[in-house]
PDB file of C-alpha atoms in Angstrom:
ATOM      1  CA  UNK G  20     -86.652  22.445  34.485  1.00 88.00           C
ATOM      2  CA  UNK G  21     -85.626  22.395  38.079  1.00 95.00           C
ATOM      3  CA  UNK G  22     -82.680  23.710  39.960  1.00 97.00           C
ATOM      4  CA  UNK G  23     -79.799  20.994  40.207  1.00 98.00           C
ATOM      5  CA  UNK G  24     -77.036  21.389  42.872  1.00 98.00           C
ATOM      6  CA  UNK G  25     -73.938  19.179  41.931  1.00 98.00           C
ATOM      7  CA  UNK G  26     -70.502  18.620  43.427  1.00 97.00           C
ATOM      8  CA  UNK G  27     -67.468  16.826  42.250  1.00 96.00           C
ATOM      9  CA  UNK G  28     -65.860  13.953  44.242  1.00 97.00           C
ATOM     10  CA  UNK G  29     -62.515  12.247  43.806  1.00 92.00           C
ATOM     11  CA  UNK G  30     -63.221   8.771  45.115  1.00 93.00           C
ATOM     12  CA  UNK G  31     -66.195   6.309  44.467  1.00 94.00           C
ATOM     13  CA  UNK G  32     -66.652   5.682  48.220  1.00 96.00           C
ATOM     14  CA  UNK G  33     -67.087   9.553  48.745  1.00 96.00           C
ATOM     15  CA  UNK G  34     -69.787   9.425  46.066  1.00 97.00           C
ATOM     16  CA  UNK G  35     -71.580   6.652  47.805  1.00 97.00           C
ATOM     17  CA  UNK G  36     -71.295   8.515  51.109  1.00 97.00           C
ATOM     18  CA  UNK G  37     -72.654  11.752  49.504  1.00 98.00           C
ATOM     19  CA  UNK G  38     -75.665   9.888  47.955  1.00 98.00           C
ATOM     20  CA  UNK G  39     -76.427   8.285  51.254  1.00 98.00           C
ATOM     21  CA  UNK G  40     -76.208  11.699  53.049  1.00 98.00           C
ATOM     22  CA  UNK G  41     -78.573  13.291  50.497  1.00 98.00           C
ATOM     23  CA  UNK G  42     -81.028  10.599  50.909  1.00 97.00           C
ATOM     24  CA  UNK G  43     -80.729  10.930  54.760  1.00 97.00           C
ATOM     25  CA  UNK G  44     -81.338  14.651  54.365  1.00 96.00           C
ATOM     26  CA  UNK G  45     -84.684  13.928  52.688  1.00 96.00           C
ATOM     27  CA  UNK G  46     -83.720  13.958  48.921  1.00 97.00           C
ATOM     28  CA  UNK G  47     -85.759  11.389  46.966  1.00 97.00           C
ATOM     29  CA  UNK G  48     -83.477   8.739  45.501  1.00 97.00           C
ATOM     30  CA  UNK G  49     -84.997   9.180  42.029  1.00 97.00           C
ATOM     31  CA  UNK G  50     -83.853  12.839  42.080  1.00 97.00           C
ATOM     32  CA  UNK G  51     -80.237  12.018  42.798  1.00 98.00           C
ATOM     33  CA  UNK G  52     -77.584  10.971  40.208  1.00 97.00           C
ATOM     34  CA  UNK G  53     -73.946  10.257  39.911  1.00 97.00           C
ATOM     35  CA  UNK G  54     -71.747   9.874  36.853  1.00 95.00           C
ATOM     36  CA  UNK G  55     -68.181  10.569  35.579  1.00 94.00           C
ATOM     37  CA  UNK G  56     -67.447  13.874  33.651  1.00 91.00           C
ATOM     38  CA  UNK G  57     -64.674  13.252  31.107  1.00 84.00           C
ATOM     39  CA  UNK G  58     -61.911  15.828  30.910  1.00 81.00           C
ATOM     40  CA  UNK G  59     -62.441  18.810  28.632  1.00 71.00           C
ATOM     41  CA  UNK G  60     -61.845  17.882  24.991  1.00 60.00           C
ATOM     42  CA  UNK G  61     -62.697  14.217  25.602  1.00 52.00           C
ATOM     43  CA  UNK G  62     -66.527  14.233  25.341  1.00 47.00           C
ATOM     44  CA  UNK G  63     -66.515  12.938  21.696  1.00 51.00           C
ATOM     45  CA  UNK G  64     -69.076  15.336  20.395  1.00 52.00           C
ATOM     46  CA  UNK G  65     -67.521  15.045  16.869  1.00 48.00           C
ATOM     47  CA  UNK G  66     -66.960  11.854  14.943  1.00 57.00           C
ATOM     48  CA  UNK G  67     -63.180  12.507  14.789  1.00 51.00           C
ATOM     49  CA  UNK G  68     -63.145  13.193  18.482  1.00 52.00           C
ATOM     50  CA  UNK G  69     -63.159  16.321  20.606  1.00 52.00           C
ATOM     51  CA  UNK G  70     -65.811  18.607  21.988  1.00 49.00           C
ATOM     52  CA  UNK G  71     -65.993  21.543  19.583  1.00 51.00           C
ATOM     53  CA  UNK G  72     -65.349  22.388  15.919  1.00 53.00           C
ATOM     54  CA  UNK G  73     -62.940  25.206  16.915  1.00 57.00           C
ATOM     55  CA  UNK G  74     -60.953  25.942  19.999  1.00 54.00           C
ATOM     56  CA  UNK G  75     -62.484  28.682  22.084  1.00 53.00           C
ATOM     57  CA  UNK G  76     -60.443  31.866  22.120  1.00 53.00           C
ATOM     58  CA  UNK G  77     -58.530  31.042  18.860  1.00 53.00           C
ATOM     59  CA  UNK G  78     -60.680  33.210  16.483  1.00 56.00           C
ATOM     60  CA  UNK G  79     -58.190  36.202  16.633  1.00 51.00           C
ATOM     61  CA  UNK G  80     -54.968  34.101  16.129  1.00 47.00           C
ATOM     62  CA  UNK G  81     -54.710  35.020  12.481  1.00 53.00           C
ATOM     63  CA  UNK G  82     -54.864  38.804  13.385  1.00 52.00           C
ATOM     64  CA  UNK G  83     -51.994  38.466  15.743  1.00 49.00           C
ATOM     65  CA  UNK G  84     -50.063  36.394  13.292  1.00 47.00           C
ATOM     66  CA  UNK G  85     -50.335  39.103  10.625  1.00 51.00           C
ATOM     67  CA  UNK G  86     -49.438  41.865  12.973  1.00 51.00           C
ATOM     68  CA  UNK G  87     -46.488  39.962  14.402  1.00 48.00           C
ATOM     69  CA  UNK G  88     -45.245  39.095  11.024  1.00 49.00           C
ATOM     70  CA  UNK G  89     -44.962  42.739  10.054  1.00 53.00           C
ATOM     71  CA  UNK G  90     -43.125  43.781  13.200  1.00 53.00           C
ATOM     72  CA  UNK G  91     -40.826  40.738  13.245  1.00 52.00           C
ATOM     73  CA  UNK G  92     -40.107  41.056   9.421  1.00 50.00           C
ATOM     74  CA  UNK G  93     -39.144  44.708   9.941  1.00 59.00           C
ATOM     75  CA  UNK G  94     -36.857  43.908  12.924  1.00 56.00           C
ATOM     76  CA  UNK G  95     -35.349  40.942  11.141  1.00 54.00           C
ATOM     77  CA  UNK G  96     -34.658  43.036   7.999  1.00 55.00           C
ATOM     78  CA  UNK G  97     -33.033  45.678  10.216  1.00 57.00           C
ATOM     79  CA  UNK G  98     -30.888  43.041  11.915  1.00 57.00           C
ATOM     80  CA  UNK G  99     -29.907  41.467   8.594  1.00 56.00           C
ATOM     81  CA  UNK G 100     -28.953  44.901   7.125  1.00 58.00           C
ATOM     82  CA  UNK G 101     -26.776  45.591  10.078  1.00 59.00           C
ATOM     83  CA  UNK G 102     -24.949  42.208   9.483  1.00 57.00           C
ATOM     84  CA  UNK G 103     -24.824  42.866   5.737  1.00 57.00           C
ATOM     85  CA  UNK G 104     -21.077  43.410   5.646  1.00 62.00           C
ATOM     86  CA  UNK G 105     -20.523  39.873   7.125  1.00 59.00           C
ATOM     87  CA  UNK G 106     -23.519  38.101   5.551  1.00 59.00           C
ATOM     88  CA  UNK G 107     -23.772  39.838   2.225  1.00 65.00           C
ATOM     89  CA  UNK G 108     -26.865  41.216   0.514  1.00 65.00           C
ATOM     90  CA  UNK G 109     -28.973  38.161   1.342  1.00 66.00           C
ATOM     91  CA  UNK G 110     -28.448  38.770   5.126  1.00 61.00           C
ATOM     92  CA  UNK G 111     -31.298  41.377   5.131  1.00 59.00           C
ATOM     93  CA  UNK G 112     -33.665  38.928   3.142  1.00 62.00           C
ATOM     94  CA  UNK G 113     -32.907  36.081   5.462  1.00 61.00           C
ATOM     95  CA  UNK G 114     -33.229  38.287   8.505  1.00 60.00           C
ATOM     96  CA  UNK G 115     -36.581  39.491   7.283  1.00 59.00           C
ATOM     97  CA  UNK G 116     -37.887  35.956   6.602  1.00 63.00           C
ATOM     98  CA  UNK G 117     -36.699  34.647   9.999  1.00 64.00           C
ATOM     99  CA  UNK G 118     -38.047  37.748  11.824  1.00 61.00           C
ATOM    100  CA  UNK G 119     -41.436  37.487  10.047  1.00 60.00           C
ATOM    101  CA  UNK G 120     -41.730  33.785  11.075  1.00 62.00           C
ATOM    102  CA  UNK G 121     -40.860  34.424  14.738  1.00 65.00           C
ATOM    103  CA  UNK G 122     -43.090  37.583  14.832  1.00 61.00           C
ATOM    104  CA  UNK G 123     -46.012  35.576  13.441  1.00 60.00           C
ATOM    105  CA  UNK G 124     -45.535  32.973  16.231  1.00 61.00           C
ATOM    106  CA  UNK G 125     -45.307  35.526  18.894  1.00 62.00           C
ATOM    107  CA  UNK G 126     -48.261  37.488  17.500  1.00 61.00           C
ATOM    108  CA  UNK G 127     -50.469  34.307  17.352  1.00 57.00           C
ATOM    109  CA  UNK G 128     -49.610  33.570  21.103  1.00 59.00           C
ATOM    110  CA  UNK G 129     -50.359  36.984  22.160  1.00 57.00           C
ATOM    111  CA  UNK G 130     -53.861  36.820  20.720  1.00 53.00           C
ATOM    112  CA  UNK G 131     -54.555  33.434  22.426  1.00 52.00           C
ATOM    113  CA  UNK G 132     -53.195  34.543  25.842  1.00 50.00           C
ATOM    114  CA  UNK G 133     -55.040  37.825  25.960  1.00 51.00           C
ATOM    115  CA  UNK G 134     -57.307  38.123  28.885  1.00 50.00           C
ATOM    116  CA  UNK G 135     -60.655  37.254  27.240  1.00 58.00           C
ATOM    117  CA  UNK G 136     -63.915  36.562  28.900  1.00 62.00           C
ATOM    118  CA  UNK G 137     -63.476  32.661  28.522  1.00 64.00           C
ATOM    119  CA  UNK G 138     -66.075  30.848  30.588  1.00 69.00           C
ATOM    120  CA  UNK G 139     -64.942  28.492  33.375  1.00 76.00           C
ATOM    121  CA  UNK G 140     -64.558  24.859  32.387  1.00 78.00           C
ATOM    122  CA  UNK G 141     -65.978  22.022  34.379  1.00 84.00           C
ATOM    123  CA  UNK G 142     -63.274  19.800  35.781  1.00 86.00           C
ATOM    124  CA  UNK G 143     -63.413  16.035  35.207  1.00 88.00           C
ATOM    125  CA  UNK G 144     -64.281  13.578  37.976  1.00 92.00           C
ATOM    126  CA  UNK G 145     -67.342  11.998  39.686  1.00 96.00           C
ATOM    127  CA  UNK G 146     -70.315  14.257  39.798  1.00 97.00           C
ATOM    128  CA  UNK G 147     -73.192  13.822  42.426  1.00 98.00           C
ATOM    129  CA  UNK G 148     -76.207  15.829  41.520  1.00 98.00           C
ATOM    130  CA  UNK G 149     -79.544  16.361  43.148  1.00 98.00           C
ATOM    131  CA  UNK G 150     -82.687  18.102  42.001  1.00 97.00           C
ATOM    132  CA  UNK G 151     -84.183  20.605  44.479  1.00 97.00           C
ATOM    133  CA  UNK G 152     -87.574  22.343  44.423  1.00 95.00           C
ATOM    134  CA  UNK G 153     -86.949  25.338  46.790  1.00 96.00           C
ATOM    135  CA  UNK G 154     -84.383  27.462  48.598  1.00 96.00           C
ATOM    136  CA  UNK G 155     -84.422  25.392  51.736  1.00 97.00           C
ATOM    137  CA  UNK G 156     -83.815  22.205  49.807  1.00 97.00           C
ATOM    138  CA  UNK G 157     -81.001  23.905  47.865  1.00 97.00           C
ATOM    139  CA  UNK G 158     -79.414  25.083  51.062  1.00 97.00           C
ATOM    140  CA  UNK G 159     -79.622  21.607  52.577  1.00 97.00           C
ATOM    141  CA  UNK G 160     -78.183  20.048  49.377  1.00 98.00           C
ATOM    142  CA  UNK G 161     -75.244  22.506  49.332  1.00 97.00           C
ATOM    143  CA  UNK G 162     -74.472  21.750  52.990  1.00 97.00           C
ATOM    144  CA  UNK G 163     -74.851  18.061  52.563  1.00 98.00           C
ATOM    145  CA  UNK G 164     -72.527  17.882  49.545  1.00 98.00           C
ATOM    146  CA  UNK G 165     -69.894  20.127  51.178  1.00 97.00           C
ATOM    147  CA  UNK G 166     -69.982  18.065  54.336  1.00 97.00           C
ATOM    148  CA  UNK G 167     -69.512  14.895  52.341  1.00 97.00           C
ATOM    149  CA  UNK G 168     -66.355  16.360  50.720  1.00 96.00           C
ATOM    150  CA  UNK G 169     -67.747  17.676  47.453  1.00 96.00           C
ATOM    151  CA  UNK G 170     -65.888  20.323  45.686  1.00 96.00           C
ATOM    152  CA  UNK G 171     -66.573  22.740  42.756  1.00 95.00           C
ATOM    153  CA  UNK G 172     -70.195  22.817  43.702  1.00 97.00           C
ATOM    154  CA  UNK G 173     -72.423  24.161  40.971  1.00 97.00           C
ATOM    155  CA  UNK G 174     -75.994  25.243  40.335  1.00 97.00           C
ATOM    156  CA  UNK G 175     -77.696  24.283  37.024  1.00 97.00           C
ATOM    157  CA  UNK G 176     -81.131  24.072  35.526  1.00 97.00           C
ATOM    158  CA  UNK G 177     -82.215  20.733  34.191  1.00 96.00           C
ATOM    159  CA  UNK G 178     -84.109  17.509  34.784  1.00 97.00           C
ATOM    160  CA  UNK G 179     -83.167  14.474  36.785  1.00 97.00           C
ATOM    161  CA  UNK G 180     -85.575  11.620  35.801  1.00 96.00           C
ATOM    162  CA  UNK G 181     -85.410   8.258  37.656  1.00 95.00           C
ATOM    163  CA  UNK G 182     -81.779   8.999  38.753  1.00 95.00           C
ATOM    164  CA  UNK G 183     -80.530  10.168  35.371  1.00 96.00           C
ATOM    165  CA  UNK G 184     -79.723  13.841  34.478  1.00 97.00           C
ATOM    166  CA  UNK G 185     -81.288  13.686  31.077  1.00 96.00           C
ATOM    167  CA  UNK G 186     -80.252  17.077  29.848  1.00 96.00           C
ATOM    168  CA  UNK G 187     -76.713  17.303  31.283  1.00 94.00           C
ATOM    169  CA  UNK G 188     -74.381  19.233  28.928  1.00 91.00           C
ATOM    170  CA  UNK G 189     -70.647  18.625  29.723  1.00 88.00           C
ATOM    171  CA  UNK G 190     -69.668  21.640  27.631  1.00 83.00           C
ATOM    172  CA  UNK G 191     -72.007  24.076  29.487  1.00 87.00           C
ATOM    173  CA  UNK G 192     -70.143  26.636  31.715  1.00 88.00           C
ATOM    174  CA  UNK G 193     -70.635  25.786  35.304  1.00 93.00           C
ATOM    175  CA  UNK G 194     -72.395  28.285  37.670  1.00 94.00           C
ATOM    176  CA  UNK G 195     -70.193  27.752  40.826  1.00 94.00           C
ATOM    177  CA  UNK G 196     -71.928  28.104  44.153  1.00 94.00           C
ATOM    178  CA  UNK G 197     -69.982  30.612  46.261  1.00 82.00           C
ATOM    179  CA  UNK G 198     -68.445  29.491  49.547  1.00 66.00           C
ATOM    180  CA  UNK G 199     -70.702  31.689  51.650  1.00 54.00           C
ATOM    181  CA  UNK G 200     -73.928  30.163  50.428  1.00 47.00           C
TER     182      UNK G 200
END
């Protein structure tokens, strides 16, 4: 495994310019690759489509749904009881059912919107990547990709063999290169 520096580009001509600039900076052509990264959810990792068996961050939705149902049901029953003179005895029951349903929806959303440590997602677009062997090559690759218009620069471990990043994982969390490096 070697260190790989990669950057995202919006236009094909910018990709070609970046590759030429990397070669001019001394990177061997066999250690440079470019390819398109599909948007998240469209990597077809499963026969029915999609990237994952379950959505990340959705594991606690049922807990929020149950909690919300209790709170919503109680609030709905209270509202229904208050309107009992106009709605009759079924008002409290209907209010409890409607309240429980709305509460479960709000509870589910509150669990998915919680600030969790969800790793960053790699954006789609053309990726240009180069394998580097030392800190000086890494610095030069970062500068070259930035100067060529690369965005979302990232550092990864992997292998580029004959111009192909053979172990690239589109679902891996990118390790973004800070702007000061």
